[in-house]
Coordinates of C-alpha atoms and ligand atoms in Angstrom, one line a residue:
X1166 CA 33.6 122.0 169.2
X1167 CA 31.2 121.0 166.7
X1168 CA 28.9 118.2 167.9
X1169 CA 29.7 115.7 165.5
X1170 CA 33.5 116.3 166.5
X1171 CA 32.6 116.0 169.8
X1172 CA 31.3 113.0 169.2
X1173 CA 34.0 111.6 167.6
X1174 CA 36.4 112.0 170.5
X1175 CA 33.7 110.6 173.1
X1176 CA 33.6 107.3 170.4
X1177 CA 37.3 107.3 170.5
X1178 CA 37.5 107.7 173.9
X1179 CA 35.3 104.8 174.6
X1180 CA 36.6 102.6 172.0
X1181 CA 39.8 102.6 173.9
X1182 CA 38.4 102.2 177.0
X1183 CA 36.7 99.1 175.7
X1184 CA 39.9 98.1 174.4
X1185 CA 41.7 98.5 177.7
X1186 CA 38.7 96.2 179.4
X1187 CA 38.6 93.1 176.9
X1188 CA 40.5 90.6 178.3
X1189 CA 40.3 87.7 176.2
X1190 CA 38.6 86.4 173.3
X1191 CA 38.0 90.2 171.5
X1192 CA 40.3 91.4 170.0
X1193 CA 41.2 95.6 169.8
X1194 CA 41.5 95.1 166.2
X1195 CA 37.4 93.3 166.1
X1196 CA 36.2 95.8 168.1
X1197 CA 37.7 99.1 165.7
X1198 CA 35.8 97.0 162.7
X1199 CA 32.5 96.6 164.5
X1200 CA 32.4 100.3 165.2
X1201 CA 31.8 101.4 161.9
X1202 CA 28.3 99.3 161.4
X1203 CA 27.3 99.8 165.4
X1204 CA 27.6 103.6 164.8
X1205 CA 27.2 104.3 161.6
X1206 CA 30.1 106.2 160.6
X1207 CA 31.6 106.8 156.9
X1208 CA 35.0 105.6 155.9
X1209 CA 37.0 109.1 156.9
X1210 CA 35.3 109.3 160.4
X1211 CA 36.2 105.9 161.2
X1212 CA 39.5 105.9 159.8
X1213 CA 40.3 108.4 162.2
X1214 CA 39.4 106.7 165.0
X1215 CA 41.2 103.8 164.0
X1216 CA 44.2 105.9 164.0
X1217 CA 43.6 107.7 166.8
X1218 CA 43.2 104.5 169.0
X1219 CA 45.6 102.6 167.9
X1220 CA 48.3 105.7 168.2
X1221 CA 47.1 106.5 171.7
X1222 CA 47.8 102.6 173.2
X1223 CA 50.9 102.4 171.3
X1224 CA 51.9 105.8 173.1
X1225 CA 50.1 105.4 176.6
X1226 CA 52.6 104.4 178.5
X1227 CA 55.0 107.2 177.6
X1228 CA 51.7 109.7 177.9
X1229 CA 51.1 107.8 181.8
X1230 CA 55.4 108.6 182.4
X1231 CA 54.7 112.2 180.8
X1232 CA 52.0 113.0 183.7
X1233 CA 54.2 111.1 186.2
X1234 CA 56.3 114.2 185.7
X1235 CA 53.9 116.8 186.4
X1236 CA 53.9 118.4 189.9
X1237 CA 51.5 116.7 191.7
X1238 CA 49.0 119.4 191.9
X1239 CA 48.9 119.7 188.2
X1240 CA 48.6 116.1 187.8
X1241 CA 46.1 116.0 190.3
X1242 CA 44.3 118.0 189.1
X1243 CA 44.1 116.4 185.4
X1244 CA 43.1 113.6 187.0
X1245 CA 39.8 114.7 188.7
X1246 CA 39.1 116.7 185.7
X1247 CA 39.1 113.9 182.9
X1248 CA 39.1 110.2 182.2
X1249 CA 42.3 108.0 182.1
X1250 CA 41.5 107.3 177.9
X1251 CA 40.1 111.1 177.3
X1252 CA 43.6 112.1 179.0
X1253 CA 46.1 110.0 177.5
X1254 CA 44.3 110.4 173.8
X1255 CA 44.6 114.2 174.6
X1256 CA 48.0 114.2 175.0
X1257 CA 48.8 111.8 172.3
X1258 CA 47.0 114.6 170.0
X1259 CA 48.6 117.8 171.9
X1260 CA 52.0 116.2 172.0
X1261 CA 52.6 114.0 169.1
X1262 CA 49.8 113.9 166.5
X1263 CA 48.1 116.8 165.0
X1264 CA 46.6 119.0 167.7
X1265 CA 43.1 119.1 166.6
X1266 CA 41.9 118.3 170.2
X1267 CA 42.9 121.4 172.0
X1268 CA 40.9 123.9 169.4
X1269 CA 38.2 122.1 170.2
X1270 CA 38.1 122.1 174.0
X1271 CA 35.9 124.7 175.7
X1272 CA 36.1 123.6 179.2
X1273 CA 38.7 123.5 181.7
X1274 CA 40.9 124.8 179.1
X1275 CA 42.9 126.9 181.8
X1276 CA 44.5 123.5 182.6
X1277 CA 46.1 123.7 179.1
X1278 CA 47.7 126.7 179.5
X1279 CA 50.5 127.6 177.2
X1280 CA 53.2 127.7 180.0
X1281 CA 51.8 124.1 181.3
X1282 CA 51.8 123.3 177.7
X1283 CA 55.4 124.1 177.7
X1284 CA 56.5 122.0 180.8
X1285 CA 53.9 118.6 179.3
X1286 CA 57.0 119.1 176.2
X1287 CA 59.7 119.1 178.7
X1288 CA 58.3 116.3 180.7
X1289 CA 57.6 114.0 177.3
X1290 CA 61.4 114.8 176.5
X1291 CA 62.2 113.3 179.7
X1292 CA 59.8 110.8 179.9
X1293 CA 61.3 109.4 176.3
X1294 CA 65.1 109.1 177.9
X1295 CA 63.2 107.0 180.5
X1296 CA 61.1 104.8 178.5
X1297 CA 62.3 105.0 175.0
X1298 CA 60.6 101.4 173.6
X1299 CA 57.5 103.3 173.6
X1300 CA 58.4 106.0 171.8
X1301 CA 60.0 104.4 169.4
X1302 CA 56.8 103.2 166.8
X1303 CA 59.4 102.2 164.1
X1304 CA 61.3 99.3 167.1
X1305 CA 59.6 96.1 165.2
X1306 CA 61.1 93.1 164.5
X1307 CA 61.2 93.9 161.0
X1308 CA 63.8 96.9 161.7
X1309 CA 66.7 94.5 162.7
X1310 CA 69.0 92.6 160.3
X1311 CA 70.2 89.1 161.2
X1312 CA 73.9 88.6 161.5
X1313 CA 76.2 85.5 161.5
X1314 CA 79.7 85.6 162.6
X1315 CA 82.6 83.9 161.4
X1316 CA 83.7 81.0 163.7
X1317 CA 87.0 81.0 163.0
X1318 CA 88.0 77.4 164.8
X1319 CA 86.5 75.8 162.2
X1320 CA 86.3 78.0 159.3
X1321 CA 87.4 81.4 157.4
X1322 CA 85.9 84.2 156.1
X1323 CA 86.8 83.9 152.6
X1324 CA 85.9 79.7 153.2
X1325 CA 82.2 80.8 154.0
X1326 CA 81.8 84.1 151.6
X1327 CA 82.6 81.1 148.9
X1328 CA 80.4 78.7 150.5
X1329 CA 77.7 81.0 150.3
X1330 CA 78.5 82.4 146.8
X1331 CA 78.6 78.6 145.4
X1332 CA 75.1 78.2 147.1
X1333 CA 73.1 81.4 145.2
X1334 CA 74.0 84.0 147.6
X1335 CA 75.7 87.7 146.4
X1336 CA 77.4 90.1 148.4
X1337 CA 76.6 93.7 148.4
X1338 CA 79.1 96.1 148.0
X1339 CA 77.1 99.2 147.4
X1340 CA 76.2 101.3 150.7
X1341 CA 72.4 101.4 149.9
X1342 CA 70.8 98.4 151.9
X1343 CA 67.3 99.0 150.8
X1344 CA 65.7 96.5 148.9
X1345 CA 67.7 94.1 149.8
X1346 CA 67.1 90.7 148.5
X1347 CA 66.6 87.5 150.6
X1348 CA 69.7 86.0 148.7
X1349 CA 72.1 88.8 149.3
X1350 CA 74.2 89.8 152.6
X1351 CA 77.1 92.3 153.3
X1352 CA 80.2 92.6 155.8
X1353 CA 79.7 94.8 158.9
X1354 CA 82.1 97.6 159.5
X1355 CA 82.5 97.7 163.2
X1356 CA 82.3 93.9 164.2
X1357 CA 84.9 91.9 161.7
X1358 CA 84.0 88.4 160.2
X1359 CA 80.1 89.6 160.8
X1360 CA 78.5 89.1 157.8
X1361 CA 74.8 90.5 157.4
X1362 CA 71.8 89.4 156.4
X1363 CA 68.4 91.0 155.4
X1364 CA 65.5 90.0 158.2
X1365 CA 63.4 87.8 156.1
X1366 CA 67.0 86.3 155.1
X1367 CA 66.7 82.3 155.4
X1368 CA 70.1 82.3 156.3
X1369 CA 69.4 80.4 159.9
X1370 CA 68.2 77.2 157.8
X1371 CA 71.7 77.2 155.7
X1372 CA 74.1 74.1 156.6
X1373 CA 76.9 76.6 157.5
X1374 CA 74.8 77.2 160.3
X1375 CA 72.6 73.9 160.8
X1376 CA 75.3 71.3 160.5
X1377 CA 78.9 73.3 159.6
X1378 CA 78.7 75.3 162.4
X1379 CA 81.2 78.1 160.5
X1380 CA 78.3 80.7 160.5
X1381 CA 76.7 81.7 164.1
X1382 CA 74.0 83.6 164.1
X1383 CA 74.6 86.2 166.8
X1384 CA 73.2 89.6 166.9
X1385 CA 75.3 92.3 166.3
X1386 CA 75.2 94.1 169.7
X1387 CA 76.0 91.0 171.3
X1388 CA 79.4 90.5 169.2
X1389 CA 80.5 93.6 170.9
X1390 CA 81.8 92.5 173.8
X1391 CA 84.3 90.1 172.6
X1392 CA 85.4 93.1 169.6
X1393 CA 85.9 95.4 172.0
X1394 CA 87.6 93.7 174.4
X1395 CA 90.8 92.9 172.3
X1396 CA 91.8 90.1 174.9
X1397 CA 95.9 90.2 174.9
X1398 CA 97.4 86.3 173.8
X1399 CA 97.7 83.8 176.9
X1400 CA 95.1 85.6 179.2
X1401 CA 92.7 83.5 181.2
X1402 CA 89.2 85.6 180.9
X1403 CA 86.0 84.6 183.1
X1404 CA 82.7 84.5 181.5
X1405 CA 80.6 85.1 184.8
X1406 CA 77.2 84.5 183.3
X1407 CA 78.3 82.2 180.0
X1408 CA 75.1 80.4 179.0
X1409 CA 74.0 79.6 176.1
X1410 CA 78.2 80.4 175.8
X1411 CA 78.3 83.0 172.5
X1412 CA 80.5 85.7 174.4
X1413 CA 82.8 83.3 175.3
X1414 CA 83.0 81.5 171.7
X1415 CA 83.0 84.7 170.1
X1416 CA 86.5 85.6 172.2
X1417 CA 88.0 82.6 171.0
X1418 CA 87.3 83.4 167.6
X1419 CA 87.9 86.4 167.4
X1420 CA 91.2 85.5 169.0
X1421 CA 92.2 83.2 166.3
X1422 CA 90.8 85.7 163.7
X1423 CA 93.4 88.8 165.0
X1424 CA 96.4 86.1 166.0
X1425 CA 96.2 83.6 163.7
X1426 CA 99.0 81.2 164.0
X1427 CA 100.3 83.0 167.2
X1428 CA 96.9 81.8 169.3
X1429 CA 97.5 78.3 169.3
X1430 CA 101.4 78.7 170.8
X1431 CA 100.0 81.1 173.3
X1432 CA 95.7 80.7 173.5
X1433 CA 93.7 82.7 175.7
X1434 CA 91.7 80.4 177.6
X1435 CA 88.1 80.9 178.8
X1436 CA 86.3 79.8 182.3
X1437 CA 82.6 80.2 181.4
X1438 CA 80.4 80.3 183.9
X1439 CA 76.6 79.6 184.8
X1440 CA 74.6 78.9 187.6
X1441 CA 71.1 77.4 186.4
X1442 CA 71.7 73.7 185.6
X1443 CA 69.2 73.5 182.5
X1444 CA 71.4 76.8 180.5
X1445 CA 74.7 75.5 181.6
X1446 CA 74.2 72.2 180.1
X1447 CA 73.0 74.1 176.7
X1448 CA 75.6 76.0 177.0
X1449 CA 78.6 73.3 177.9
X1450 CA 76.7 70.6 174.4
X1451 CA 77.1 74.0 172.4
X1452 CA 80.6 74.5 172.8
X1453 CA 81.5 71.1 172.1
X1454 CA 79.4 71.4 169.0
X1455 CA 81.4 74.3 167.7
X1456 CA 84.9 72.9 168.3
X1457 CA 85.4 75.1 171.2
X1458 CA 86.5 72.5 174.0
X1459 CA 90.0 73.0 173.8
X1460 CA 89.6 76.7 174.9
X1461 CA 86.8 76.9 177.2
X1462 CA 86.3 75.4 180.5
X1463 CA 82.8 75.6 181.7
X1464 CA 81.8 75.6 185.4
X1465 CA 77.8 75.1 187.0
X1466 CA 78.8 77.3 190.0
X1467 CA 77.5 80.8 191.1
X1468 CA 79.4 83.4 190.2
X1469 CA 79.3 85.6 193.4
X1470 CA 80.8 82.6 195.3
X1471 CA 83.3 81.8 193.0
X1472 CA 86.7 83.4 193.0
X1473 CA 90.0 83.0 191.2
X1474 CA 93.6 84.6 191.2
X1475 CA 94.8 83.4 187.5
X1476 CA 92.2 85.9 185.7
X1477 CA 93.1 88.8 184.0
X1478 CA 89.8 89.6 182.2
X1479 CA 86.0 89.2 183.4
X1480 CA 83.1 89.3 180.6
X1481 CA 79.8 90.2 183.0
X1482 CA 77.1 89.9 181.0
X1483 CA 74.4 89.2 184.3
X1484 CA 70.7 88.7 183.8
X1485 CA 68.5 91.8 182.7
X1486 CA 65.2 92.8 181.8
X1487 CA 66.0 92.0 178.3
X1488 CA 64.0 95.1 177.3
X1489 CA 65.8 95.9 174.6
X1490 CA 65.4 92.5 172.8
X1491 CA 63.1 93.2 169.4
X1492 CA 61.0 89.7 169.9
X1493 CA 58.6 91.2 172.1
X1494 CA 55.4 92.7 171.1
X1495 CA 55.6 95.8 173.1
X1496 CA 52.0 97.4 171.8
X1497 CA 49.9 93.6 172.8
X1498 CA 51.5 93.9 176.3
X1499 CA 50.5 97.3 176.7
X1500 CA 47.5 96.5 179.0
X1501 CA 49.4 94.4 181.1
X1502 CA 52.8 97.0 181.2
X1503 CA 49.9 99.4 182.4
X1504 CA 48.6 97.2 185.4
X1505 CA 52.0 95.6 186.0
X1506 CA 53.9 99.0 186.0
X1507 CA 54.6 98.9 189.4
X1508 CA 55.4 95.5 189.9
X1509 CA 58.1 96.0 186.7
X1510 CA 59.9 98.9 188.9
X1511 CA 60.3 96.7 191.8
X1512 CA 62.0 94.3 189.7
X1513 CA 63.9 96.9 187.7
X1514 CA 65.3 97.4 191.3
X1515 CA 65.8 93.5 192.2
X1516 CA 67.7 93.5 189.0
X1517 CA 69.8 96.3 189.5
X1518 CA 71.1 95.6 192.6
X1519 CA 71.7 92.1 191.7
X1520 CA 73.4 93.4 188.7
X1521 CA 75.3 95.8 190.9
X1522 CA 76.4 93.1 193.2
X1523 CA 77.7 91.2 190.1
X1524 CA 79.9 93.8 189.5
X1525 CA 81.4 94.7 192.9
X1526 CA 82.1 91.1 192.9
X1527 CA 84.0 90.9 189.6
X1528 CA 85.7 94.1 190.5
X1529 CA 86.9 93.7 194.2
X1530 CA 87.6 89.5 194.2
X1531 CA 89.7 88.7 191.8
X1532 CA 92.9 89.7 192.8
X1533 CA 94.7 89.7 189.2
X1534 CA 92.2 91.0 187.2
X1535 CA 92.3 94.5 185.0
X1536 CA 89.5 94.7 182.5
X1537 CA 86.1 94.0 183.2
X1538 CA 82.9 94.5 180.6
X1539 CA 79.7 94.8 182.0
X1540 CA 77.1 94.3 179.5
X1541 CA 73.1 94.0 179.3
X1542 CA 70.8 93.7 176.5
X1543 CA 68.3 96.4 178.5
X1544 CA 67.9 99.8 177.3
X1545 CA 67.2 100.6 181.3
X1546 CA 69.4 103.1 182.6
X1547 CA 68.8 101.9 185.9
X1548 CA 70.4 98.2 184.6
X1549 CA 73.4 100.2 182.6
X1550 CA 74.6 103.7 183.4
X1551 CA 73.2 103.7 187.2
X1552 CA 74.6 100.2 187.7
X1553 CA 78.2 101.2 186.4
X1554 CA 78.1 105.0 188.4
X1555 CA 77.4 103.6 191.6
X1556 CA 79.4 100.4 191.5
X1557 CA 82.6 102.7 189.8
X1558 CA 82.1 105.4 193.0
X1559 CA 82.0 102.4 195.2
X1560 CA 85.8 100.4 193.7
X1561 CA 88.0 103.8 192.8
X1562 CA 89.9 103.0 195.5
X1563 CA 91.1 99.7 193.9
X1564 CA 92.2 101.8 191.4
X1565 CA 89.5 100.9 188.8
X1566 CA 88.7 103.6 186.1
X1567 CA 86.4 103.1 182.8
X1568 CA 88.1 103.4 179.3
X1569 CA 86.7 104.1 175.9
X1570 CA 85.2 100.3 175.1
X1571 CA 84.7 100.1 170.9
X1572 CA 85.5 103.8 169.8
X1573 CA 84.1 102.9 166.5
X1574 CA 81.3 102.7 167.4
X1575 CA 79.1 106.1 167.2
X1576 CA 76.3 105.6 170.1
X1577 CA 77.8 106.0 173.7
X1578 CA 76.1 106.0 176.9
X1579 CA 73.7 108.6 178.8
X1580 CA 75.1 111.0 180.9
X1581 CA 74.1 112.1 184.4
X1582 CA 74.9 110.2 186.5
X1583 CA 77.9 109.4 184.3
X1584 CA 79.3 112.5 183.5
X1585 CA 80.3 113.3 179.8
X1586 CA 83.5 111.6 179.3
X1587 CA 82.6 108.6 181.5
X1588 CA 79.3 108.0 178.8
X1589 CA 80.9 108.8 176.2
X1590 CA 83.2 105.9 176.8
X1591 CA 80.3 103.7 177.2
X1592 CA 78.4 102.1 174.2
X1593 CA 74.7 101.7 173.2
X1594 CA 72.8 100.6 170.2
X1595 CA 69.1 102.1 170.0
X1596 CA 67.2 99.1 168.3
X1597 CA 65.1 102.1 166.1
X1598 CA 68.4 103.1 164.5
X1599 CA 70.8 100.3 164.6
X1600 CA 68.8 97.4 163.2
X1601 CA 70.5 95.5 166.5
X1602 CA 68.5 94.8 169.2
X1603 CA 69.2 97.5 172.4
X1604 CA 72.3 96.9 174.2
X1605 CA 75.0 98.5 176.8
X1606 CA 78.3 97.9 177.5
X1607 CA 81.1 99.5 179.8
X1608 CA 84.9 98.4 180.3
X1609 CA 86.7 98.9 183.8
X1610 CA 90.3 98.6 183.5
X1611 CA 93.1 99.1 186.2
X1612 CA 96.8 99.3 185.6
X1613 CA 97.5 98.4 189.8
X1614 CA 98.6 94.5 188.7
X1615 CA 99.3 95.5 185.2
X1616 CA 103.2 95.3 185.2
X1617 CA 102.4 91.3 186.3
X1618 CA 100.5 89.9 184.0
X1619 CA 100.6 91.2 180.9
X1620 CA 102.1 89.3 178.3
X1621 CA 104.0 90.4 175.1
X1622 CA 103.6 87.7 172.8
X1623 CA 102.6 89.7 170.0
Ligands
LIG1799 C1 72.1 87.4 179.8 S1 72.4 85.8 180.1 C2 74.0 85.5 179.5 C3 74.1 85.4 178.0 C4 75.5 85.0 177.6 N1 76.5 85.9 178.1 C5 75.7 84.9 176.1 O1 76.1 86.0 175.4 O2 75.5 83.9 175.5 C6 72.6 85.8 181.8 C7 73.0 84.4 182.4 O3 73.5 84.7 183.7 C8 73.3 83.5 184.5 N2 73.4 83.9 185.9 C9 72.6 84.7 186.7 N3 73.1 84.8 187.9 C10 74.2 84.1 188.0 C11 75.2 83.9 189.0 N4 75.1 84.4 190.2 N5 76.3 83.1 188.7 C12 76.4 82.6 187.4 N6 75.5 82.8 186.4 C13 74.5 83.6 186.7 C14 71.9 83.1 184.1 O4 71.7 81.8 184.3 C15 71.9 83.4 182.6 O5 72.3 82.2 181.8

């Protein structure tokens, strides 16, 4: 290596170890500017660095999974050999940037053999399925649309595509939703009476929103529970974890959207239910707000002592890790996802077996009951596909099987431990290629009680 190279990468390497040690006050951003005067260095050499720093914390904690892979002796020995930064910004450069690290090392090279090269690759691949946020430098905020569904007590689509016509706005026909102006919004494909709406779209201050209420801004992902779950007329359908209350309005609606006149002789009926006292009182004023009281019944009680015998239908949409939601700054918290890593996979596993406890509950207690969602807003498999394996294994003999939920939908589930057909009948969005932020869902169904309840109104 060239010694001015060499000195780059020891500068890199301790600019991001200075950036892992700030706490508060300087900022990573402060200390990349004061480089360039403190050292000396011309525009090329310190736009490099820049780069390089900035690409190696965004990446870290996808690097720290990738060595987490390792065997241990491998790993171990990495570790004794070179520093925490020198190693990760190595492997960012190896693995994902440009490789001009490796031609330059002289020592200890033998560690980066080309057959341990070869398994770092396979253990990135499988560190991505684990923690794909951080691989995903594209999963901003900016990425996502906003959407805003039809509610259909109140109002139509046509009444609100008018409404928002009259007041400047133009709907797009054309496929291409580049360049998309602030004024203009289209109709989704897969979730109907969704209309959408560029991000920097001031859609959210409109008074079909703020005082109307015939426009709900929802996200997409989140509408497709109550699409998907094509609720037959007349059934009585449990919300289990309700608040703030859009599942269960967006059943209703979309009831009245597919039934039309038909819903109100024979309306399904919603028991939404929460147990913190603060949500459920959001969640009981916002459904009066909408014009939603004469279809949903809200309840403060927990869900896992609750039980009842007139439900055919469950929506369990339980508390998560909300880690796929797009509002959080994933490359700020870096430092403290590093230090808090272990903590986080204690609660991953809190979570999960709440999550799965949820599930047996809605699946095993309610004696009429034959189609169950279970939904999460975490892009965890260990919240979604491990939840719905075990749980499944545990209720087959109740004769509980899952179906294809929303087969319009292109993204299913990860296999193993689902096998293929069971993933493929459950549905993800990935927040870098949807524009939705990340969600799972999975329907049970049962046919046992089937010949009892269902109704043929239609
Ligand atoms: C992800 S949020 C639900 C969001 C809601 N489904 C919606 O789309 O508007 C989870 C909710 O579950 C509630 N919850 C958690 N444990 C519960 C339990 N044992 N019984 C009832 N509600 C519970 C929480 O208070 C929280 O409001």
């Amino acid at each position: 290596m060239s010694s001015s190279k060499q000195h780059l990468i020891d500068l890199t390497v301790d600019t991001l170890e200075r950036c892992s040690s700030f706490k508060h006050g300087t900022s990573c951003k402060t200390i990349l500017y004061r480089l360039r005067k403190e050292h000396g260095l011309n525009i090329r050499q310190w736009k490099r660095i820049y780069a390089l720093v900035m690409q190696t914390r965004k990446y870290a904690s996808l690097l720290q999974e990738t060595l987490n892979m390792l065997p241990e002796t491998l790993r171990n020995s990495l570790y004794s050999s070179f520093r925490r930064w020198f190693l990760w910004l190595f492997l960012y450069d190896l693995l994902l940037g440009k490789n001009e690290i490796q031609s330059v090392m002289n020592q200890k090279e033998v560690l980066f053999s080309p057959e341990n090269i070869a398994l770092l690759r396979r253990c990135l691949e499988s560190a991505q399925k684990r923690i794909p946020l951080t691989a995903q430098p594209c999963w901003q905020a900016e990425n996502i649309y906003v959407y805003g569904r039809v509610n259909y007590v109140s109002s139509s689509l046509e009444s609100v595509i008018s409404n928002l016509e009259q007041s400047g706005y133009r709907r797009k026909r054309a496929k291409r939703k580049r360049g998309m102006g602030s004024n203009e919004f289209w109709l989704d494909c897969v979730v109907s009476g969704l209309l959408v709406f560029p991000r920097h779209s001031k859609i959210a201050q409109h008074s079909l929103v703020r005082h109307q209420r015939a426009l709900v801004i929802q996200d997409k992902s989140s509408c497709f529970v109550a699409q998907g779950f094509d609720a037959p007329l007349g059934w009585t359908i449990v919300d289990a974890c309700a608040a703030p209350g859009n599942k269960s309005m967006h059943l209703i609606s979309r009831g009245i959207e597919q039934y039309g006149e038909s819903f109100y002789q024979h309306p399904i009926r919603v028991i939404a239910i929460d147990r913190d006292k603060e949500r459920f009182a959001l969640m009981h004023r916002t459904i009066h707000e909408h014009g939603y009281d004469a279809f949903i019944e809200t309840r403060n009680v927990d869900f896992l002592k609750w039980s009842c015998d007139d439900c055919q239908g469950i929506i369990l949409d339980p508390s998560c890790s909300g880690s796929g939601l797009l509002n959080r700054n994933w490359t700020d918290d870096l430092e403290e996802n590093l230090q808090e890593k272990e903590s986080q996979r204690t609660r991953l596993k809190h979570l999960s077996n709440f999550q799965k406890k949820m599930l047996r509950h809605a699946l095993c207690d309610f004696a009429n009951c034959c189609r169950v969602t279970y939904s999460t807003c975490s892009i965890y498999k260990e919240e979604n596909e491990m939840v719905v394996y075990e749980v499944l294994n545990q209720v087959q003999g109740l004769g509980w099987k899952l179906v294809d939920f929303l087969p319009q939908w292109p993204r299913r589930g990860w296999k193993d431990p689902l096998d293929s057909e069971q993933a493929a009948f459950c549905v993800r969005t990935d927040p870098k290629l949807d524009h939705t932020n990340g969600f799972f869902v999975a329907c049970f169904e049962r046919t046992l009680h089937e010949r009892n309840i269902r109704q043929s109104y239609e």
